[in-house]
Amino acid sequence: MLAWPAFANRKVNPYNALLYAGVQQAGWDVREFSWRRVLLERHDVWHVHWPEDAVNQRDGVRSWLRLCGFVAALLQSRLTGRKVVWTLHNLRPHESRRPTLQSAFRRVFLRSVDLVLALTESGRTAAIETYPVLARALWRVVPHGHYRDVYPPAPPQVDARRALGLPERSTVFAFVGLMKPYKNVPGLLRAFAALDDADARLLVAGLCPDKALADEIAALAAADARVQLHLGFLDEDAMARTVAAADCVVLPYTEILNSGVALLALSLGRPVVVPRLGALRELADLCGPDWAVAFDGTFDTAVLA
């Protein structure tokens, strides 16, 4: 099996590494994707996770070259009998630098997929509604696994708060993970600023590669002394400590299909606040309101209250 990615993104998101460790235990030889391997080596299965990354490049020439290489690999798969498997993480890329190219690429890719793995039943339904051509593919629903074996055990809340300089008896909300526009971190900061609770605290921690977004988040955080901001990559210990310090993890996304961060927070024993969108509907029903509070519509101060 050629996997894109297999273990290369382990530090960013352990999901793939956990998945392929299990696949290896089941007897498969899993190899990390490269353009040389996909075009020159023989494989039984090519497993793709985020195909949009092939053409979602800053450089236009690089995007076209990757598009040509990907289409050549898809044609080769058809000729050699190699099966193309896609794990459906998103219906559409959250950020598309080249929408016209993405649209053309998607038409070719969707017609080349032999098996689609959805993380939830609602994800499967939404994908077929969005892309009817996928009704011809074979489908399996394979739920997202937990992260309890990856991150260190969450420290006691009182120790985590002491390490972060937080009051022991405050109500602490937290946002953790990669910050992108659709994750609505500025919306969370504005909603929290209007929360009439002097003892409440908000932790915002994670990497923000978008400088304009990072500047906006920093300005909003600086305006409220109750906010603690950590812009940067969180290693396993820092992630566990940040989540442990919170009473709940708040994910005010404006659009989403699946959320690994929600599974991470639950894996570390903290409830989540999530939009009633995509697979998070099923997550909220599965966990119940003590563990997953789902909000409808726009995230605002009332949701926090």
Backbone as numpy.savetxt, mean C-alpha at the origin, in Angstrom:
# Nx Ny Nz CAx CAy CAz Cx Cy Cz
9.53 -19.57 -11.16 8.69 -18.37 -11.16 9.56 -17.13 -11.16
9.26 -16.23 -12.09 9.91 -14.93 -12.13 8.94 -13.94 -11.49
9.38 -13.22 -10.46 8.48 -12.34 -9.70 8.98 -10.91 -9.76
8.04 -10.00 -9.99 8.37 -8.58 -10.11 7.50 -7.76 -9.17
8.01 -7.32 -7.98 9.28 -7.74 -7.38 9.09 -8.98 -6.51
10.20 -9.63 -6.19 10.15 -10.78 -5.29 10.60 -10.34 -3.89
11.89 -10.07 -3.76 12.43 -9.69 -2.46 13.05 -8.29 -2.47
13.11 -7.66 -3.63 13.83 -6.39 -3.76 13.22 -5.26 -2.95
11.90 -5.32 -2.68 11.23 -4.23 -1.95 10.97 -4.59 -0.49
11.74 -5.53 0.04 11.53 -6.02 1.40 11.52 -4.89 2.44
12.43 -3.92 2.32 12.52 -2.86 3.33 11.37 -1.87 3.22
10.83 -1.69 2.03 9.72 -0.76 1.83 8.40 -1.39 2.25
8.19 -2.64 1.84 6.96 -3.37 2.16 7.29 -4.86 2.19
7.21 -5.50 3.35 7.59 -6.91 3.47 6.61 -7.88 2.80
5.50 -7.36 2.27 4.46 -8.24 1.71 5.02 -9.24 0.71
5.76 -8.76 -0.28 6.26 -9.66 -1.32 7.22 -10.70 -0.77
8.12 -10.27 0.10 9.10 -11.21 0.67 8.40 -12.30 1.47
7.36 -11.94 2.21 6.60 -12.94 2.97 5.89 -13.91 2.03
5.29 -13.34 0.98 4.58 -14.18 0.01 5.52 -15.21 -0.63
6.68 -14.74 -1.11 7.55 -15.64 -1.86 8.34 -16.58 -0.95
8.49 -16.22 0.31 9.06 -17.19 1.25 8.12 -18.38 1.36
6.82 -18.11 1.39 5.84 -19.20 1.41 5.82 -19.98 0.11
5.95 -19.27 -1.02 5.96 -19.95 -2.32 7.18 -20.86 -2.43
8.32 -20.39 -1.93 9.52 -21.23 -1.94 9.34 -22.48 -1.07
8.70 -22.30 0.08 8.45 -23.45 0.95 7.55 -24.48 0.27
6.73 -24.01 -0.67 5.84 -24.90 -1.41 6.56 -25.59 -2.58
7.87 -25.31 -2.74 8.66 -26.04 -3.72 9.01 -25.30 -4.99
8.64 -24.02 -5.07 8.93 -23.25 -6.28 10.31 -22.59 -6.21
10.93 -22.45 -7.37 12.16 -21.68 -7.51 11.74 -20.26 -7.91
11.89 -19.31 -6.99 11.47 -17.93 -7.22 12.69 -17.08 -7.57
12.60 -16.38 -8.68 13.72 -15.54 -9.12 13.28 -14.09 -9.23
14.19 -13.19 -8.84 13.90 -11.75 -8.90 13.85 -11.29 -10.34
12.86 -10.48 -10.68 12.69 -9.98 -12.04 13.87 -9.12 -12.47
14.24 -9.30 -13.73 15.12 -8.35 -14.43 14.73 -8.44 -15.90
15.03 -7.39 -16.65 14.69 -7.41 -18.08 15.46 -8.51 -18.81
16.70 -8.75 -18.39 17.47 -9.82 -19.02 16.79 -11.17 -18.78
16.37 -11.41 -17.55 15.76 -12.70 -17.23 14.44 -12.90 -17.95
13.61 -11.85 -17.99 12.30 -12.03 -18.60 12.40 -12.26 -20.11
13.43 -11.71 -20.74 13.55 -11.83 -22.19 14.44 -13.00 -22.63
15.37 -13.44 -21.78 16.35 -14.44 -22.21 16.22 -15.79 -21.50
15.57 -15.84 -20.35 15.46 -17.10 -19.62 14.06 -17.69 -19.76
13.97 -18.99 -19.50 12.68 -19.67 -19.55 12.12 -19.79 -18.13
10.83 -19.49 -17.99 10.15 -19.61 -16.71 8.75 -20.16 -16.95
8.21 -20.82 -15.95 6.83 -21.33 -16.05 5.82 -20.21 -15.81
6.15 -19.31 -14.88 5.21 -18.27 -14.45 5.96 -16.95 -14.33
5.30 -15.89 -14.78 5.78 -14.52 -14.55 4.73 -13.83 -13.70
5.08 -13.52 -12.46 4.14 -12.94 -11.50 4.44 -11.46 -11.34
3.47 -10.61 -11.70 3.62 -9.16 -11.71 2.73 -8.55 -10.64
3.23 -7.53 -9.93 2.44 -6.88 -8.88 1.98 -5.48 -9.27
2.88 -4.64 -9.72 2.51 -3.26 -10.07 2.96 -3.00 -11.50
2.23 -3.51 -12.48 2.67 -3.38 -13.88 2.80 -1.95 -14.35
2.03 -1.03 -13.72 2.09 0.37 -14.15 3.48 0.96 -13.97
4.29 0.37 -13.09 5.65 0.89 -12.89 6.50 0.77 -14.15
6.07 -0.08 -15.07 6.85 -0.26 -16.30 6.93 1.03 -17.09
5.86 1.80 -17.10 5.85 3.01 -17.93 5.69 4.29 -17.12
5.53 4.19 -15.82 5.31 5.37 -14.98 6.65 5.96 -14.54
7.47 6.29 -15.52 8.81 6.80 -15.26 8.87 8.31 -15.52
9.79 8.97 -14.82 9.93 10.42 -15.02 10.45 10.74 -16.42
11.31 9.88 -16.92 11.93 10.09 -18.23 11.08 9.46 -19.32
10.67 10.25 -20.32 9.80 9.75 -21.37 10.44 8.65 -22.20
11.72 8.80 -22.54 12.40 7.77 -23.33 12.45 6.45 -22.56
12.74 6.53 -21.27 12.80 5.34 -20.43 11.42 4.65 -20.38
10.36 5.45 -20.32 9.01 4.89 -20.30 8.72 4.13 -21.60
9.08 4.72 -22.73 8.84 4.05 -24.02 9.67 2.78 -24.14
10.93 2.82 -23.71 11.77 1.63 -23.77 11.20 0.51 -22.91
10.74 0.86 -21.71 10.15 -0.14 -20.83 8.86 -0.70 -21.42
8.06 0.17 -22.03 6.83 -0.30 -22.67 7.15 -1.33 -23.75
8.14 -1.03 -24.59 8.52 -1.96 -25.65 9.02 -3.28 -25.07
9.85 -3.20 -24.01 10.35 -4.42 -23.39 9.24 -5.24 -22.76
8.28 -4.58 -22.13 7.18 -5.29 -21.48 6.30 -5.98 -22.52
5.97 -5.27 -23.60 5.14 -5.87 -24.65 5.87 -7.06 -25.29
7.17 -6.91 -25.50 7.94 -8.03 -26.06 7.90 -9.23 -25.12
8.00 -8.99 -23.81 7.95 -10.08 -22.84 6.58 -10.74 -22.80
5.52 -9.95 -22.97 4.16 -10.51 -23.01 3.97 -11.38 -24.25
4.47 -10.93 -25.39 4.37 -11.72 -26.62 5.18 -13.01 -26.48
6.36 -12.89 -25.89 7.18 -14.08 -25.68 6.48 -15.08 -24.75
5.80 -14.56 -23.74 5.06 -15.43 -22.82 3.99 -16.21 -23.58
3.29 -15.53 -24.46 2.25 -16.21 -25.24 2.84 -17.30 -26.13
4.00 -17.02 -26.73 4.61 -17.97 -27.65 5.22 -19.17 -26.94
5.76 -18.95 -25.74 6.47 -20.03 -25.03 5.61 -20.76 -24.02
4.39 -20.27 -23.77 3.53 -20.93 -22.79 3.74 -20.48 -21.36
4.56 -19.47 -21.18 4.76 -18.93 -19.83 3.48 -18.21 -19.39
2.99 -18.53 -18.19 1.76 -17.94 -17.69 2.05 -16.59 -17.02
1.18 -15.63 -17.28 1.30 -14.30 -16.69 0.27 -14.17 -15.58
0.76 -13.92 -14.37 -0.09 -13.79 -13.19 0.03 -12.36 -12.67
-1.10 -11.79 -12.29 -1.12 -10.41 -11.78 -1.81 -10.39 -10.43
-1.13 -9.90 -9.40 -1.80 -9.62 -8.13 -2.32 -8.20 -8.18
-3.63 -8.07 -8.02 -4.31 -6.80 -8.17 -4.23 -6.01 -6.86
-3.33 -5.03 -6.82 -3.20 -4.18 -5.63 -4.04 -2.91 -5.78
-4.07 -2.36 -7.00 -4.81 -1.12 -7.27 -5.57 -1.26 -8.58
-6.71 -0.58 -8.68 -7.43 -0.57 -9.96 -6.71 0.32 -10.96
-6.15 1.42 -10.48 -5.41 2.36 -11.32 -4.21 2.84 -10.54
-3.17 3.28 -11.23 -2.02 3.84 -10.50 -2.43 5.09 -9.75
-1.93 5.23 -8.52 -2.27 6.41 -7.74 -1.66 7.67 -8.33
-0.54 7.51 -9.00 0.10 8.64 -9.67 0.49 8.18 -11.07
-0.03 8.89 -12.07 0.28 8.52 -13.45 0.92 9.70 -14.15
2.21 9.56 -14.45 2.93 10.64 -15.11 2.61 10.68 -16.60
2.20 9.54 -17.17 1.96 9.45 -18.60 0.65 8.71 -18.87
-0.49 9.40 -18.66 -1.79 8.73 -18.74 -2.08 8.10 -20.10
-1.66 8.74 -21.20 -1.93 8.16 -22.52 -1.16 6.86 -22.71
0.11 6.89 -22.31 0.93 5.69 -22.40 0.40 4.61 -21.47
-0.02 5.00 -20.27 -0.57 4.04 -19.32 -1.82 3.37 -19.88
-2.67 4.15 -20.52 -3.91 3.60 -21.07 -3.62 2.57 -22.16
-2.66 2.89 -23.04 -2.30 1.95 -24.10 -1.66 0.69 -23.52
-0.80 0.88 -22.55 -0.16 -0.27 -21.91 -1.18 -1.16 -21.22
-2.15 -0.54 -20.53 -3.14 -1.32 -19.78 -3.96 -2.20 -20.73
-4.32 -1.67 -21.90 -5.11 -2.46 -22.84 -4.36 -3.73 -23.26
-3.06 -3.59 -23.49 -2.26 -4.75 -23.90 -2.09 -5.71 -22.73
-1.77 -5.17 -21.56 -1.49 -6.02 -20.41 -2.72 -6.83 -19.98
-3.87 -6.18 -19.87 -5.06 -6.87 -19.37 -5.47 -8.03 -20.26
-5.19 -7.93 -21.55 -5.54 -9.01 -22.47 -4.51 -10.14 -22.45
-3.43 -9.94 -21.71 -2.36 -10.93 -21.69 -2.31 -11.72 -20.39
-3.15 -11.36 -19.42 -3.10 -11.97 -18.10 -3.84 -13.31 -18.11
-3.20 -14.35 -17.58 -3.83 -15.66 -17.48 -4.55 -15.86 -16.15
-3.99 -15.34 -15.08 -4.55 -15.50 -13.74 -4.44 -14.18 -12.99
-5.54 -13.78 -12.35 -5.54 -12.58 -11.52 -5.77 -13.00 -10.08
-4.90 -12.54 -9.19 -5.07 -12.77 -7.77 -5.59 -11.50 -7.13
-6.78 -11.57 -6.55 -7.35 -10.44 -5.81 -7.14 -10.68 -4.33
-6.98 -9.60 -3.59 -6.79 -9.72 -2.15 -8.11 -9.85 -1.41
-9.20 -9.43 -2.07 -10.54 -9.54 -1.49 -11.55 -9.82 -2.59
-12.71 -10.29 -2.20 -13.79 -10.54 -3.16 -14.26 -9.22 -3.77
-14.33 -8.16 -2.96 -14.78 -6.87 -3.49 -13.78 -6.33 -4.50
-12.49 -6.62 -4.31 -11.49 -6.21 -5.29 -11.69 -6.90 -6.61
-12.01 -8.17 -6.58 -12.29 -8.92 -7.82 -13.49 -8.31 -8.55
-14.56 -8.06 -7.80 -15.77 -7.50 -8.40 -15.50 -6.13 -9.01
-14.80 -5.28 -8.27 -14.50 -3.93 -8.76 -13.63 -3.96 -10.01
-12.68 -4.89 -10.05 -11.79 -4.97 -11.21 -12.53 -5.38 -12.47
-13.43 -6.35 -12.34 -14.18 -6.81 -13.52 -15.16 -5.73 -13.98
-15.72 -4.98 -13.03 -16.61 -3.87 -13.41 -15.82 -2.79 -14.13
-14.60 -2.54 -13.68 -13.77 -1.49 -14.28 -13.18 -1.94 -15.59
-12.76 -3.21 -15.67 -12.12 -3.75 -16.87 -12.82 -5.05 -17.26
-13.93 -4.98 -18.01 -14.70 -6.19 -18.35 -13.88 -7.28 -19.03
-12.77 -6.90 -19.70 -11.96 -7.90 -20.38 -11.40 -8.92 -19.39
-11.28 -8.55 -18.12 -10.73 -9.46 -17.11 -11.68 -10.59 -16.75
-12.92 -10.51 -17.20 -13.86 -11.60 -16.92 -13.42 -12.90 -17.56
-12.58 -12.81 -18.59 -12.11 -14.02 -19.29 -10.96 -14.70 -18.55
-10.32 -13.97 -17.63 -9.16 -14.52 -16.93 -9.60 -15.46 -15.81
-8.69 -16.33 -15.39 -8.90 -17.15 -14.20 -8.66 -16.25 -12.98
-9.51 -16.42 -11.94 -9.40 -15.59 -10.74 -9.25 -16.45 -9.50
-8.49 -15.95 -8.54 -8.44 -16.53 -7.20 -8.36 -15.38 -6.20
-9.03 -15.52 -5.08 -8.95 -14.54 -4.01 -8.00 -15.07 -2.93
-6.91 -14.35 -2.71 -5.90 -14.74 -1.72 -5.75 -13.58 -0.74
-6.33 -13.65 0.45 -6.31 -12.51 1.38 -4.89 -12.06 1.74
-4.78 -10.77 2.01 -3.51 -10.17 2.46 -3.13 -10.77 3.81
-1.90 -11.20 3.95 -1.44 -11.78 5.21 -1.12 -10.73 6.25
-0.81 -11.18 7.45 -0.45 -10.26 8.54 1.07 -10.02 8.54
1.49 -9.12 9.41 2.91 -8.75 9.51 3.51 -9.11 10.87
2.86 -9.98 11.61 3.32 -10.24 12.97 4.69 -10.89 13.03
5.09 -11.57 11.97 6.39 -12.25 11.97 7.53 -11.35 11.51
7.20 -10.13 11.08 8.21 -9.26 10.49 8.67 -8.19 11.46
7.73 -7.50 12.07 8.07 -6.39 12.96 8.26 -6.89 14.38
9.13 -6.23 15.14 9.31 -6.63 16.54 8.01 -6.41 17.31
7.80 -7.14 18.40 6.58 -6.93 19.19 6.47 -5.48 19.63
5.26 -4.95 19.57 5.06 -3.56 19.99 5.40 -3.41 21.47
6.19 -2.40 21.83 6.51 -2.20 23.25 5.26 -1.74 24.00
5.26 -1.82 25.33 4.12 -1.28 26.09 3.88 0.18 25.71
2.62 0.57 25.69 2.28 1.92 25.24 2.98 2.99 26.07
3.05 2.78 27.37 3.68 3.79 28.23 5.16 3.96 27.88
5.84 2.88 27.53 7.26 2.97 27.16 7.42 3.66 25.81
6.53 3.34 24.87 6.60 3.96 23.55 6.36 5.46 23.65
5.40 5.86 24.47 5.12 7.29 24.62 6.26 8.01 25.31
6.84 7.36 26.28 7.98 7.98 26.97 9.14 8.19 25.99
9.38 7.20 25.12 10.47 7.31 24.16 10.24 8.44 23.16
8.96 8.73 22.86 8.62 9.76 21.89 8.27 11.10 22.54
8.36 11.16 23.86 8.08 12.41 24.56 6.61 12.78 24.57
5.72 11.78 24.60 4.29 12.02 24.58 3.69 11.85 25.98
2.67 12.65 26.32 2.03 12.49 27.62 1.42 11.09 27.76
1.51 10.54 28.94 1.05 9.17 29.14 -0.46 9.02 28.96
-1.22 10.06 29.36 -2.67 9.91 29.38 -3.38 10.64 28.23
-2.66 11.09 27.24 -3.29 11.76 26.09 -4.00 10.75 25.19
-4.94 11.27 24.40 -5.47 10.49 23.28 -4.53 10.73 22.10
-3.91 9.68 21.61 -2.90 9.82 20.55 -3.38 9.15 19.27
-3.49 9.94 18.20 -3.76 9.44 16.87 -2.43 9.33 16.13
-2.35 8.42 15.16 -1.10 8.30 14.39 -1.41 8.03 12.93
-0.58 8.61 12.08 -0.52 8.23 10.66 0.90 7.74 10.42
1.04 6.56 9.81 2.36 6.03 9.51 2.42 5.57 8.05
3.62 5.57 7.51 3.81 5.03 6.17 4.16 6.09 5.14
4.32 5.63 3.91 4.67 6.50 2.79 3.56 7.53 2.55
3.94 8.78 2.42 2.96 9.86 2.24 2.86 10.24 0.77
1.66 10.07 0.23 1.37 10.43 -1.15 0.09 11.25 -1.17
-0.17 11.98 -2.26 -1.34 12.87 -2.27 -2.66 12.17 -1.93
-2.90 10.96 -2.44 -4.18 10.30 -2.20 -4.36 9.88 -0.73
-3.27 9.87 0.03 -3.38 9.47 1.44 -3.88 10.59 2.34
-3.94 11.82 1.80 -4.68 12.91 2.45 -4.12 13.28 3.82
-2.81 13.30 3.97 -2.21 13.70 5.24 -2.52 15.17 5.57
-2.48 16.10 4.60 -2.90 17.47 4.94 -4.33 17.54 5.45
-5.21 16.74 4.89 -6.59 16.70 5.36 -6.68 16.23 6.80
-5.85 15.25 7.17 -5.80 14.78 8.55 -5.31 15.89 9.48
-4.27 16.60 9.08 -3.72 17.67 9.91 -4.73 18.81 10.09
-5.46 19.14 9.04 -6.47 20.20 9.16 -7.62 19.75 10.06
-8.04 18.50 9.92 -9.12 17.99 10.76 -8.68 17.96 12.22
-7.46 17.58 12.46 -6.95 17.53 13.84 -6.83 18.93 14.43
-6.41 19.91 13.62 -6.26 21.28 14.10 -7.58 21.83 14.64
-8.69 21.37 14.06 -10.00 21.85 14.48 -10.60 21.02 15.62
-9.87 20.01 16.08 -10.35 19.16 17.17 -10.19 19.89 18.50
-11.27 20.07 19.21 -11.25 20.82 20.48 -10.88 19.89 21.63
-9.60 19.56 21.69 -9.10 18.67 22.74 -7.63 19.00 22.97
-7.37 19.77 24.01 -6.00 20.21 24.26 -5.06 19.07 24.60
-5.61 17.97 25.08 -4.77 16.83 25.48 -4.51 15.84 24.34
-5.19 16.01 23.23 -5.00 15.08 22.11 -3.64 15.33 21.46
-3.10 14.27 20.85 -1.84 14.36 20.14 -1.97 13.64 18.80
-1.18 14.09 17.83 -1.15 13.46 16.51 0.29 13.17 16.13
0.58 11.92 15.85 1.88 11.51 15.33 1.76 11.31 13.82
2.62 11.94 13.06 2.67 11.74 11.60 4.10 11.32 11.28
4.24 10.10 10.78 5.60 9.58 10.61 5.69 8.76 9.33
6.72 9.04 8.55 6.94 8.28 7.33 7.68 9.09 6.28
7.98 8.44 5.20 8.73 9.07 4.11 7.76 9.81 3.19
8.16 11.01 2.75 7.37 11.78 1.79 8.28 12.21 0.64
8.26 11.47 -0.48 9.17 11.79 -1.58 8.79 13.03 -2.37
7.55 13.51 -2.23 7.06 14.69 -2.95 7.40 15.93 -2.13
8.34 16.75 -2.61 8.81 17.90 -1.82 7.70 18.90 -1.54
6.87 19.19 -2.53 5.79 20.15 -2.31 4.83 19.64 -1.24
4.50 18.35 -1.30 3.62 17.77 -0.29 4.29 17.77 1.07
5.58 17.45 1.12 6.31 17.45 2.39 6.33 18.85 3.00
6.51 19.87 2.18 6.51 21.25 2.69 5.15 21.63 3.25
4.09 21.22 2.56 2.74 21.52 3.04 2.47 20.83 4.38
2.86 19.57 4.48 2.67 18.80 5.72 3.47 19.44 6.86
4.71 19.84 6.58 5.56 20.44 7.61 4.97 21.76 8.10
4.43 22.57 7.20 3.85 23.85 7.59 2.61 23.64 8.47
1.75 22.70 8.10 0.55 22.43 8.89 0.91 21.86 10.26
1.91 21.00 10.31 2.33 20.41 11.58 2.93 21.46 12.51
3.70 22.38 11.94 4.36 23.41 12.75 3.35 24.37 13.38
2.16 24.47 12.78 1.14 25.39 13.29 0.38 24.85 14.49
0.61 23.59 14.87 -0.13 22.98 15.98 0.86 22.27 16.89
1.01 22.77 18.10 2.00 22.21 19.03 1.66 20.79 19.46
0.44 20.34 19.19 0.04 18.99 19.58 0.50 17.94 18.57
1.04 18.39 17.44 1.45 17.48 16.36 2.94 17.18 16.47
3.28 15.89 16.32 4.68 15.47 16.27 4.93 14.86 14.89
5.85 15.47 14.14 6.10 15.07 12.76 7.48 14.43 12.63
7.54 13.29 11.96 8.81 12.62 11.67 8.82 12.30 10.18
9.46 13.15 9.39 9.54 12.92 7.95 10.80 12.12 7.65
10.62 10.89 7.23 11.76 10.03 6.93 11.37 8.58 7.00
12.24 7.74 6.52 11.97 6.31 6.52 11.94 5.76 7.94
10.96 4.90 8.22 10.85 4.26 9.53 11.34 2.82 9.42
12.36 2.47 10.22 12.76 1.07 10.24 11.76 0.28 11.09
11.97 -1.02 11.22 11.00 -1.87 11.92 10.78 -1.43 13.36
11.86 -1.11 14.07 11.72 -0.70 15.47 10.97 0.62 15.59
11.30 1.58 14.72 10.63 2.88 14.78 9.16 2.75 14.43
8.84 1.91 13.45 7.45 1.70 13.07 6.67 1.09 14.23
7.22 0.05 14.86 6.53 -0.60 15.97 6.35 0.36 17.14
7.35 1.18 17.42 7.28 2.12 18.53 6.22 3.20 18.26
6.17 3.71 17.03 5.21 4.75 16.68 3.78 4.24 16.79
3.53 3.06 16.24 2.19 2.48 16.30 1.81 2.17 17.74
2.75 1.65 18.52 2.47 1.30 19.91 2.10 2.51 20.75
2.65 3.68 20.42 2.38 4.89 21.19 0.96 5.40 20.96
0.34 5.00 19.86 -0.97 5.53 19.49 -2.11 4.73 20.11
-3.25 5.41 20.21 -4.49 4.71 20.56 -5.12 4.11 19.32
-4.93 4.75 18.17 -5.40 4.19 16.91 -4.61 4.82 15.76
-4.59 4.11 14.64 -3.93 4.58 13.43 -5.01 5.09 12.48
-4.87 6.32 12.02 -5.88 6.98 11.20 -5.38 7.05 9.76
-6.17 6.51 8.84 -5.81 6.48 7.42 -6.91 7.19 6.63
-6.77 8.51 6.41 -7.85 9.31 5.82 -7.85 9.33 4.29
-7.53 8.20 3.67 -7.33 8.14 2.22 -8.57 8.63 1.46
-8.31 9.29 0.33 -9.42 9.72 -0.53 -9.79 8.65 -1.56
-8.86 7.74 -1.83 -9.14 6.60 -2.71 -8.23 5.46 -2.30
-8.75 4.24 -2.40 -7.94 3.08 -1.99 -8.66 1.81 -2.42
-7.89 0.78 -2.75 -8.46 -0.55 -2.96 -8.00 -1.47 -1.83
-6.69 -1.54 -1.60 -6.14 -2.36 -0.52 -5.16 -1.50 0.30
-5.00 -1.84 1.57 -4.09 -1.08 2.42 -3.25 -2.00 3.28
-1.96 -2.07 2.97 -1.04 -2.83 3.79 -0.82 -2.17 5.14
-0.91 -0.82 5.21 -0.70 -0.12 6.47 -1.79 -0.48 7.47
-3.02 -0.63 6.99 -4.10 -1.04 7.89 -3.81 -2.41 8.48
-3.34 -3.34 7.65 -2.98 -4.67 8.15 -1.80 -4.62 9.11
-0.86 -3.71 8.84 0.29 -3.54 9.72 -0.15 -3.06 11.10
-0.99 -2.04 11.14 -1.46 -1.51 12.42 -2.19 -2.59 13.22
-3.07 -3.34 12.55 -3.79 -4.41 13.23 -2.83 -5.50 13.70
-1.80 -5.79 12.89 -0.81 -6.80 13.27 -0.08 -6.40 14.55
0.08 -5.09 14.75 0.77 -4.58 15.94 -0.21 -4.27 17.07
-1.47 -4.66 16.90 -2.43 -4.55 17.99 -3.07 -3.19 18.16
-3.19 -2.40 17.09 -3.83 -1.10 17.20 -5.02 -1.00 16.25
-6.13 -0.43 16.71 -7.29 -0.24 15.84 -6.98 0.77 14.73
-7.80 0.75 13.70 -7.60 1.65 12.56 -8.89 2.42 12.27
-8.72 3.63 11.74 -9.82 4.43 11.20 -9.57 4.50 9.69
-10.54 4.02 8.91 -10.32 3.87 7.47 -11.56 4.33 6.70
-11.40 4.72 5.43 -12.57 5.04 4.61 -13.31 3.76 4.23
-14.61 3.88 4.07 -15.39 2.73 3.63 -15.28 2.63 2.10
-14.09 2.27 1.66 -13.77 2.17 0.24 -13.05 0.86 -0.02
-13.22 0.33 -1.23 -12.46 -0.84 -1.65 -12.53 -1.99 -0.67
-11.38 -2.62 -0.46 -11.30 -3.78 0.43 -11.46 -3.40 1.89
-11.35 -2.11 2.21 -11.46 -1.70 3.61 -12.89 -1.87 4.14
-13.87 -1.94 3.23 -15.22 -2.28 3.66 -15.22 -3.68 4.29
-14.61 -4.63 3.58 -14.55 -6.00 4.07 -13.74 -6.09 5.35
-12.65 -5.32 5.41 -11.81 -5.33 6.60 -12.60 -4.86 7.82
-13.38 -3.78 7.63 -14.17 -3.25 8.75 -15.22 -4.27 9.20
-15.86 -4.94 8.25 -16.86 -5.94 8.61 -16.22 -7.14 9.30
-15.04 -7.52 8.83 -14.34 -8.67 9.39 -13.88 -8.41 10.83
-13.33 -7.22 11.06 -12.72 -6.91 12.36 -13.74 -6.42 13.38
-14.82 -5.78 12.92 -15.78 -5.19 13.84 -15.37 -3.80 14.26
-16.31 -3.02 14.82 -16.06 -1.60 15.12 -15.05 -1.35 16.22
-14.74 -2.35 17.04 -13.71 -2.15 18.06 -12.31 -2.07 17.45
-12.15 -2.62 16.25 -10.82 -2.68 15.62 -10.72 -1.89 14.33
-11.83 -1.70 13.63 -11.79 -0.95 12.37 -13.01 -0.06 12.28
-12.80 1.24 12.43 -13.87 2.22 12.30 -13.84 2.75 10.88
-14.90 2.52 10.13 -14.96 2.95 8.72 -15.84 4.20 8.61
-15.33 5.22 7.94 -16.10 6.46 7.76 -16.54 6.57 6.31
-17.68 7.22 6.12 -18.22 7.47 4.78 -17.95 8.92 4.38
-17.76 9.13 3.09 -17.60 10.50 2.61 -16.24 11.08 2.94
-16.23 12.39 3.14 -14.99 13.13 3.36 -14.52 13.00 4.81
-13.23 12.78 4.98 -12.65 12.74 6.32 -12.67 14.14 6.92
-13.13 14.25 8.18 -13.17 15.57 8.83 -13.01 15.43 10.33
-13.14 16.54 11.03 -12.94 16.55 12.48 -13.95 15.67 13.19
-15.16 15.60 12.66 -16.19 14.77 13.29 -15.77 13.31 13.33
-15.06 12.85 12.34 -14.58 11.46 12.32 -13.61 11.24 13.47
-12.69 12.17 13.68 -11.75 12.06 14.80 -12.47 12.11 16.13
-13.43 13.02 16.25 -14.15 13.18 17.52 -14.91 11.89 17.87
